[in-house]
Amino acid sequence: MYPFKQVKKNDIIIREFAEDVSSQELVWHRDLYDRHVQILEGSDWYLQVDNQIPKKLVEGRVYFIPAHNYHRLIKGTSKLVVSIKENRKMKITIRQLRR
């Protein structure tokens, strides 16, 4: 079970994290593809990338998350709605990623 709801429209993923999502569900993870994430709605949410301090997410801004980099969200004070555009050109295989 994921800590968000999402819908896919063409090549864009709209993802919503509820205001009452548990912080424990927002775990460190990495994705297979590069992502451009635009903040559509949300207050006081942060994005933390491995070996960096958390950055406050600003409504309207687009954030680039490179493939295979660990990152996580830090819960804010409202729901968070984002638009995600993935670059689906895989740079390494799933088998390599698992290693």
PDB file of C-alpha atoms in Angstrom, residues 14-93:
ATOM      1  CA  ILE A  14      -0.717  13.432 -10.513  1.00  0.00           C
ATOM      2  CA  ARG A  15       0.031  12.251  -6.992  1.00  0.00           C
ATOM      3  CA  GLU A  16      -1.668  13.346  -3.758  1.00  0.00           C
ATOM      4  CA  PHE A  17      -0.418  12.812  -0.217  1.00  0.00           C
ATOM      5  CA  ALA A  18      -3.128  13.347   2.406  1.00  0.00           C
ATOM      6  CA  GLU A  19      -2.674  15.812   5.246  1.00  0.00           C
ATOM      7  CA  ASP A  20      -2.938  12.945   7.753  1.00  0.00           C
ATOM      8  CA  VAL A  21      -0.391  10.617   6.078  1.00  0.00           C
ATOM      9  CA  SER A  22       1.910   9.022   8.636  1.00  0.00           C
ATOM     10  CA  SER A  23       5.507  10.298   8.568  1.00  0.00           C
ATOM     11  CA  GLN A  24       6.609   6.675   8.959  1.00  0.00           C
ATOM     12  CA  GLU A  25       5.191   5.903   5.515  1.00  0.00           C
ATOM     13  CA  LEU A  26       7.378   8.535   3.844  1.00  0.00           C
ATOM     14  CA  VAL A  27      10.463   6.357   3.562  1.00  0.00           C
ATOM     15  CA  TRP A  28      13.801   6.742   1.810  1.00  0.00           C
ATOM     16  CA  HIS A  29      13.576   5.300  -1.688  1.00  0.00           C
ATOM     17  CA  ARG A  30      14.962   5.623  -5.193  1.00  0.00           C
ATOM     18  CA  ASP A  31      13.297   5.545  -8.581  1.00  0.00           C
ATOM     19  CA  LEU A  32      14.273   3.865 -11.843  1.00  0.00           C
ATOM     20  CA  TYR A  33      13.870   7.024 -13.935  1.00  0.00           C
ATOM     21  CA  ASP A  34      14.779  10.700 -13.801  1.00  0.00           C
ATOM     22  CA  ARG A  35      11.820  12.741 -12.610  1.00  0.00           C
ATOM     23  CA  HIS A  36      10.678  16.333 -12.872  1.00  0.00           C
ATOM     24  CA  VAL A  37       8.288  16.991 -10.006  1.00  0.00           C
ATOM     25  CA  GLN A  38       6.136  20.125  -9.965  1.00  0.00           C
ATOM     26  CA  ILE A  39       4.476  21.174  -6.718  1.00  0.00           C
ATOM     27  CA  LEU A  40       0.818  21.935  -7.419  1.00  0.00           C
ATOM     28  CA  GLU A  41      -0.355  22.332  -3.823  1.00  0.00           C
ATOM     29  CA  GLY A  42       1.097  21.954  -0.332  1.00  0.00           C
ATOM     30  CA  SER A  43       2.470  23.774   2.689  1.00  0.00           C
ATOM     31  CA  ASP A  44       5.620  23.125   4.707  1.00  0.00           C
ATOM     32  CA  TRP A  45       6.613  19.905   2.891  1.00  0.00           C
ATOM     33  CA  TYR A  46      10.307  19.170   2.352  1.00  0.00           C
ATOM     34  CA  LEU A  47      12.323  17.063  -0.063  1.00  0.00           C
ATOM     35  CA  GLN A  48      15.515  15.493   1.241  1.00  0.00           C
ATOM     36  CA  VAL A  49      18.008  13.984  -1.183  1.00  0.00           C
ATOM     37  CA  ASP A  50      20.759  11.664   0.079  1.00  0.00           C
ATOM     38  CA  ASN A  51      23.651  13.572   1.701  1.00  0.00           C
ATOM     39  CA  GLN A  52      21.815  16.917   1.505  1.00  0.00           C
ATOM     40  CA  ILE A  53      19.818  18.996   3.932  1.00  0.00           C
ATOM     41  CA  PRO A  54      16.042  19.039   3.355  1.00  0.00           C
ATOM     42  CA  LYS A  55      14.722  21.689   0.935  1.00  0.00           C
ATOM     43  CA  LYS A  56      11.346  23.293   1.462  1.00  0.00           C
ATOM     44  CA  LEU A  57       9.005  22.571  -1.447  1.00  0.00           C
ATOM     45  CA  VAL A  58       7.586  25.711  -3.058  1.00  0.00           C
ATOM     46  CA  GLU A  59       4.247  25.673  -4.851  1.00  0.00           C
ATOM     47  CA  GLY A  60       4.711  26.077  -8.612  1.00  0.00           C
ATOM     48  CA  ARG A  61       8.395  25.144  -8.609  1.00  0.00           C
ATOM     49  CA  VAL A  62       9.773  22.115 -10.485  1.00  0.00           C
ATOM     50  CA  TYR A  63      12.329  19.833  -8.796  1.00  0.00           C
ATOM     51  CA  PHE A  64      14.615  17.419 -10.635  1.00  0.00           C
ATOM     52  CA  ILE A  65      15.245  14.049  -8.977  1.00  0.00           C
ATOM     53  CA  PRO A  66      17.873  11.974 -10.808  1.00  0.00           C
ATOM     54  CA  ALA A  67      17.296   8.258 -11.265  1.00  0.00           C
ATOM     55  CA  HIS A  68      18.719   5.945  -8.591  1.00  0.00           C
ATOM     56  CA  ASN A  69      19.288   8.707  -5.985  1.00  0.00           C
ATOM     57  CA  TYR A  70      17.859   8.057  -2.538  1.00  0.00           C
ATOM     58  CA  HIS A  71      15.345  10.675  -1.430  1.00  0.00           C
ATOM     59  CA  ARG A  72      12.313  11.131   0.791  1.00  0.00           C
ATOM     60  CA  LEU A  73       9.523  13.559   1.603  1.00  0.00           C
ATOM     61  CA  ILE A  74       9.158  15.196   4.999  1.00  0.00           C
ATOM     62  CA  LYS A  75       5.541  15.785   5.965  1.00  0.00           C
ATOM     63  CA  GLY A  76       4.037  19.252   5.904  1.00  0.00           C
ATOM     64  CA  THR A  77       0.929  20.841   7.371  1.00  0.00           C
ATOM     65  CA  SER A  78      -1.478  20.266   4.469  1.00  0.00           C
ATOM     66  CA  LYS A  79      -2.038  17.778   1.708  1.00  0.00           C
ATOM     67  CA  LEU A  80       0.614  17.667  -1.008  1.00  0.00           C
ATOM     68  CA  VAL A  81      -0.284  17.431  -4.694  1.00  0.00           C
ATOM     69  CA  VAL A  82       2.463  16.996  -7.276  1.00  0.00           C
ATOM     70  CA  SER A  83       2.762  16.478 -11.012  1.00  0.00           C
ATOM     71  CA  ILE A  84       5.462  13.978 -12.036  1.00  0.00           C
ATOM     72  CA  LYS A  85       7.037  13.676 -15.488  1.00  0.00           C
ATOM     73  CA  GLU A  86       9.396  10.701 -15.865  1.00  0.00           C
ATOM     74  CA  ASN A  87      12.193  10.257 -18.369  1.00  0.00           C
ATOM     75  CA  ARG A  88      11.564   6.609 -19.229  1.00  0.00           C
ATOM     76  CA  LYS A  89      14.884   6.014 -20.981  1.00  0.00           C
ATOM     77  CA  MET A  90      16.476   3.511 -18.615  1.00  0.00           C
ATOM     78  CA  LYS A  91      20.167   4.071 -17.950  1.00  0.00           C
ATOM     79  CA  ILE A  92      20.819   0.780 -16.153  1.00  0.00           C
ATOM     80  CA  THR A  93      18.949  -2.471 -15.876  1.00  0.00           C
TER      81      THR A  93
END
